[in-house]
Amino acid sequence: MKAGVVTFPGSNCDYDVFNVLDNIFDFDTDMIWHKDKTLDDYDLIVLPGGFSYGDYLRSGAIARFADIMEPVIEFANNGGLVLGICNGFQILLESNLLPGAMKVNDNLKFVCKNIKLEVSNNLTPFTNQYNKKEIIDMPVAHGEGNYYIDQNGLNKLKKNNQIVLRYKDNSENPNGSLNNIAGICNKEGNVFGLMPHPERCSEEIIAPNNNDGYRMFTSIINEITNRGDKFAR
Amino acid sequence: MDWEVKIETKLKDGILDPQGKAVKTGLESLGYNNVKSVFVGKYMEIVLNDIDDKTDAQELVEEMCEKLLANPVIEDYKYELMKMEG
Amino acid sequence: MDWEVKIETKLKDGILDPQGKAVKTGLESLGYNNVKSVFVGKYMEIVLNDIDDKTDAQELVEEMCEKLLANPVIEDYKYELMKMEG
Amino acid sequence: MPDKPWEKEGLTENEYEMIIKLLDRKPTETELGIFGVMWSEHCSYKNSKLVLKTLPTTGQCVLQGPGENAGIIDIGDNDAVSFKIESHNHPSAVEPFQGAATGVGGIIRDIFTMGARPIATLNSLRFGNLDNDRVKYLFKGVVSGISSYGNSIGIPTVGGEIFFDNAYEGNPLVNVMSVGILDHKDIATATASGVGNSVMVVGAATGRDGIQGASFASDELTEDSDEDRPAVQVGDPFMEKLLLEASLELIKSDSIIGIQDMGAAGLTSSSAEMASRGNSGIEIDISKVPTREENMTSYEIMLSESQERMLVVPKKGKEETVEKIFSKWGLHAEVVGKVTDDGMLRILNNGNTVAEISAKLLADEAPEYKREAKKPKYVEKINEIKASNIRSNDFNEDLLNLLSSPTIASKKWVYEQYDHMVMTNTVVGPGSDAAVVRIKQKDKALALTTDNNGKYCYLDPKKGGSIAVAEAARNIVCSGGKPMAITDGLNFGNPMDPEIYWQFENCVKGISKACKKLDTPVIGGNVSFYNENPKGAVYPTPIIGMVGLLDSIDERITMDFKDLGDHVFLVGETKEELGASEYLKVNEGKVDGKVPDIDLDLEQRVQKSVYTANKNKLIKSAHDCSEGGLAVALAESTFKNNIGVKIDVESDITNKALLFGESQSRIVISLDEKNVSEFKEIAKANNVPIKKLGITQKNKYEFNNLINLEIKELKMKWETAIEKKLQ
Ligand SMILES: Nc1ncnc2c1ncn2[C@@H]1O[C@H](COP(=O)(O)OP(=O)(O)O)[C@@H](O)[C@H]1O
Ligand SMILES: [Mg+2]
């Protein structure tokens, strides 16, 4: 299986994801430079965490215009699997691959800690190895994770079952996001963005007794296997 | 001709503004009790080179705001355009 | 009487403005090549309750800016004060 | 020129004459400015060099000692570790957010200019009393400055320490330690050689930032320090992230001779230092330096402290490689001059010479002063502190108060704002004795810590210096590591004050003594003088940053009790020592008394036995006793896993000293019953006193009949104390 991790200027979790895909799982993984104008055949594209372009204007606002984003958007529109983690999620929002927008955290503070999430939709390519409503643990590390969408946008998300991950409850919500939203997918389910960092809880050594990140990647592998050739790029 | 543009962006009405909230509490804790509301947004000053026509300049600014400077999903923007001397 | 205050803060001249720099690069990468300079600061809208006298309001605003709204060490601020109707 | 031209540049009349003699003419204004910063304390160490020379800087693990941007140690298999600590106290006092942020940026640059990839930072902070509003403002500002820069550049902040004491009011201490790893073959140095080779400025454009920042850092803070506005610099972590990647790519490309970051005194010191190290000269035409602002003077360009810049000397013909790599990352790389053979730092402006000074003169031949040292009066006035001098109604209450005093309380509020997980190497993060970071694809790991107790150093600088080193090493051992080497951040008041200089000399003596005994050489560090405010000097605060090595990541160990029914032992000895204790400060508001004794032989044996016991997989937890003594150490071990403890121990000292005294060389361990005898043998073999304290149990913290509390309650107080103070 072939995965690509995009490096934008200021990405800083790119090698963390690479490490998991390439060393923990046996994805044949490339680092993709933001200036590339084309994409090879990939089974998975990851937009990693970090501070693309310093996130000085709005997180993800400038990265969204990087050369690589055109082929990524095309890849997504053709059904390719796109995973946006943290800053990657913000980039997916800015580039309208996912609906809504990110505001600065409620308490204006950057927050880095483990939090509890509820798997609200376990039928996506990214969550099929969890149980519905299962409570899982994942680290967050962000200053702008306060998800917002207007009322009828929210209704659509609910109707189409696009809310994939929620913070377990208000007390676990680290940023004040609407409806405790932590991760959403597009209508088709092939584009997924989340604030928590699955790559930070996929190895026993740095996340003892926590395979909740690991299972996000096995979900993806499972999906890719099932797709087989059905999925024409 | 050169133009100076002043742009203000701000969250749309009805969208909770965490920064505004924090500033308001901050002011209250300093004993300023007649603060009714606070909104915090961004302020930008941009200088544009050689554009002859004002409407061209306006179009350009609006395009830049829609595309990059403001996030239409949650932000409104206002701008002011001034011809620069010399 | 109620007052509406609009405040703009901006880094003092000569102080590095990474935000402005990033936005400028962003605009250039979008092909806007006649952007000469970009500065990014904060924009605030504040409503003040029952202050009868304009100079009182002004003093209050300046005090708030010095103390909290702007960082006098590195930022300058400008403000506009408008009486609000009924 | 004004009639006393030297004053504006912070030089003395003697130094001015010396310059005239050495130049054998009067310096131009620009030249004098250059001498002003290069001979400032911050750049020249003129008041500290002679004392620093007494520090032990060699050892078989040392690949690079003091003198470069950062030191380097060998950790086997051609792997090496580079680390250094640096202070940013004065900038942080004026503008806490940017001051702290640029402090982080500066020390990270020192590490990657050595060719190392930074993998962790730690920060050691000192503030006044948290009840004071200005202190709250400084505290919040510094923490968010560190978090903003460190998080953005993507290097985890894995540890550090924070003390609160009135002595630091108005003059906080912000010391940041950065640690990087590299391959022996990638070690870079900051030398300029090869006549005719180009000299390039890379990274950010030059503005008027922090002109005279160096001399600013060598001045006391006065009420009108708020006027030092131009000295405030704004950091750009995004730019530095690009600079970091580009520089490491460049160094690996094997196309450079030398690289040096531009810190204090920017272009001037970096070019003078590089030339001097390479026994060459450098000629720079400042009209070629990319600037951010219009019509800057040569003086300004030479002395600007704009952040995120480097000076590079490429190998012959490799200029394009440099440009290519840097433009890939969207960064400047301009040839601004060349290496010469005349040993001169020659500065041209559009071809006209504006300054011409021997590089050695600037970099190495600054005057070195041995200042007068005098034992302070207060030292004579230190009282003996007996248990009866400390009021106490109830030991439960005492423990709760200690745990909620900001210095001891949990620093969660702080480190949850730091990304301590990015890079996915953090195996043991903030809140432990030492952080443990893995090295991917290798079995070994690093243990990292910073330590200092300013109260000890104030009351007894020599002991305090030794204890700081001993405690750092103890923390490394309590995490499963072998202490390797240190970097020292020396923070003191005005060295012209004989009593301050006495503190300085004695702290360094104490550090040297402990480093020799524990075989942890000093591979680099920093000196920050003039840490004073109108109320006086800060406590002498030599912060020790130590790196330890774990042969295998599986040898890591934490402070937390692991299982019910485990045996809890104290390694080391508790004496009737309540002087200088946090207990005394919390209950009596006093900083007084005899500092606990430190027997470095015993210290070494205690550490050896715990290290060995852990190697033999005998122990489940280890935690050193420091501020707050045994009672606090035990409490801290119960929190993470909610495992309580029942202590039943006899002793012939007072209960107060037993619970809260701060006797040194003590480590609390827990282990399974079946390992007790083997552990005892190890202790015996090392001739180390040990004492069984009790057994771990559910939920409750019981200490003889003195303390009986729910750990829930203890933990709540401990975890929320700082947040409460800030509301
Ligand atoms: N307290 C100290 N102990 C050992 N070495 C020191 C100490 N202070 C400074 N040094 C060494 O002196 C050299 C210059 O330090 P410094 O001026 O802080 O570097 P920078 O240019 O990064 O500020 C460095 O090699 C540093 O390690
Ligand atoms: Mg340096």
PDB file of N, CA and C in Angstrom, chain B residues 23-35, chain C residues 48 60 63-64 67-68, chain D residues 133:
ATOM      1  N   VAL B  23     -11.180  39.432  26.469  1.00  0.00           N
ATOM      2  CA  VAL B  23     -10.824  40.836  26.688  1.00  0.00           C
ATOM      3  C   VAL B  23     -11.841  41.490  27.624  1.00  0.00           C
ATOM      4  N   LYS B  24     -13.113  41.181  27.403  1.00  0.00           N
ATOM      5  CA  LYS B  24     -14.149  41.775  28.251  1.00  0.00           C
ATOM      6  C   LYS B  24     -13.929  41.389  29.716  1.00  0.00           C
ATOM      7  N   THR B  25     -13.731  40.092  29.956  1.00  0.00           N
ATOM      8  CA  THR B  25     -13.483  39.664  31.344  1.00  0.00           C
ATOM      9  C   THR B  25     -12.242  40.347  31.882  1.00  0.00           C
ATOM     10  N   GLY B  26     -11.221  40.441  31.045  1.00  0.00           N
ATOM     11  CA  GLY B  26      -9.990  41.104  31.477  1.00  0.00           C
ATOM     12  C   GLY B  26     -10.267  42.525  31.909  1.00  0.00           C
ATOM     13  N   LEU B  27     -11.028  43.247  31.092  1.00  0.00           N
ATOM     14  CA  LEU B  27     -11.329  44.642  31.422  1.00  0.00           C
ATOM     15  C   LEU B  27     -12.137  44.715  32.716  1.00  0.00           C
ATOM     16  N   GLU B  28     -13.100  43.808  32.849  1.00  0.00           N
ATOM     17  CA  GLU B  28     -13.916  43.828  34.073  1.00  0.00           C
ATOM     18  C   GLU B  28     -13.049  43.572  35.293  1.00  0.00           C
ATOM     19  N   SER B  29     -12.137  42.592  35.170  1.00  0.00           N
ATOM     20  CA  SER B  29     -11.301  42.285  36.332  1.00  0.00           C
ATOM     21  C   SER B  29     -10.407  43.471  36.672  1.00  0.00           C
ATOM     22  N   LEU B  30     -10.191  44.365  35.696  1.00  0.00           N
ATOM     23  CA  LEU B  30      -9.423  45.583  35.995  1.00  0.00           C
ATOM     24  C   LEU B  30     -10.342  46.677  36.549  1.00  0.00           C
ATOM     25  N   GLY B  31     -11.617  46.315  36.699  1.00  0.00           N
ATOM     26  CA  GLY B  31     -12.554  47.262  37.315  1.00  0.00           C
ATOM     27  C   GLY B  31     -13.284  48.149  36.327  1.00  0.00           C
ATOM     28  N   TYR B  32     -13.172  47.861  35.046  1.00  0.00           N
ATOM     29  CA  TYR B  32     -13.937  48.634  34.048  1.00  0.00           C
ATOM     30  C   TYR B  32     -15.311  48.003  33.899  1.00  0.00           C
ATOM     31  N   ASN B  33     -16.290  48.561  34.576  1.00  0.00           N
ATOM     32  CA  ASN B  33     -17.587  47.877  34.635  1.00  0.00           C
ATOM     33  C   ASN B  33     -18.595  48.396  33.632  1.00  0.00           C
ATOM     34  N   ASN B  34     -18.237  49.444  32.883  1.00  0.00           N
ATOM     35  CA  ASN B  34     -19.216  49.915  31.899  1.00  0.00           C
ATOM     36  C   ASN B  34     -18.850  49.481  30.486  1.00  0.00           C
ATOM     37  N   VAL B  35     -18.209  48.304  30.389  1.00  0.00           N
ATOM     38  CA  VAL B  35     -17.945  47.722  29.078  1.00  0.00           C
ATOM     39  C   VAL B  35     -19.117  46.823  28.721  1.00  0.00           C
TER      40      VAL B  35
ATOM     41  N   LEU C  48     -19.273  51.038  25.226  1.00  0.00           N
ATOM     42  CA  LEU C  48     -19.211  51.501  26.612  1.00  0.00           C
ATOM     43  C   LEU C  48     -20.558  52.067  27.044  1.00  0.00           C
ATOM     44  N   LEU C  60     -10.901  57.014  29.408  1.00  0.00           N
ATOM     45  CA  LEU C  60     -11.141  55.610  29.729  1.00  0.00           C
ATOM     46  C   LEU C  60     -10.530  54.717  28.665  1.00  0.00           C
ATOM     47  N   GLU C  63      -6.794  54.638  28.692  1.00  0.00           N
ATOM     48  CA  GLU C  63      -6.313  53.875  29.843  1.00  0.00           C
ATOM     49  C   GLU C  63      -6.421  52.373  29.550  1.00  0.00           C
ATOM     50  N   MET C  64      -7.568  51.970  29.011  1.00  0.00           N
ATOM     51  CA  MET C  64      -7.771  50.546  28.716  1.00  0.00           C
ATOM     52  C   MET C  64      -6.743  50.060  27.706  1.00  0.00           C
ATOM     53  N   LYS C  67      -3.338  49.719  29.359  1.00  0.00           N
ATOM     54  CA  LYS C  67      -3.272  48.659  30.364  1.00  0.00           C
ATOM     55  C   LYS C  67      -3.441  47.277  29.775  1.00  0.00           C
ATOM     56  N   LEU C  68      -4.344  47.130  28.790  1.00  0.00           N
ATOM     57  CA  LEU C  68      -4.700  45.771  28.390  1.00  0.00           C
ATOM     58  C   LEU C  68      -4.807  45.567  26.885  1.00  0.00           C
TER      59      LEU C  68
ATOM     60  N   ASP D 133       0.341  41.086  40.945  1.00  0.00           N
ATOM     61  CA  ASP D 133      -0.257  41.123  39.606  1.00  0.00           C
ATOM     62  C   ASP D 133       0.779  41.200  38.487  1.00  0.00           C
TER      63      ASP D 133
END
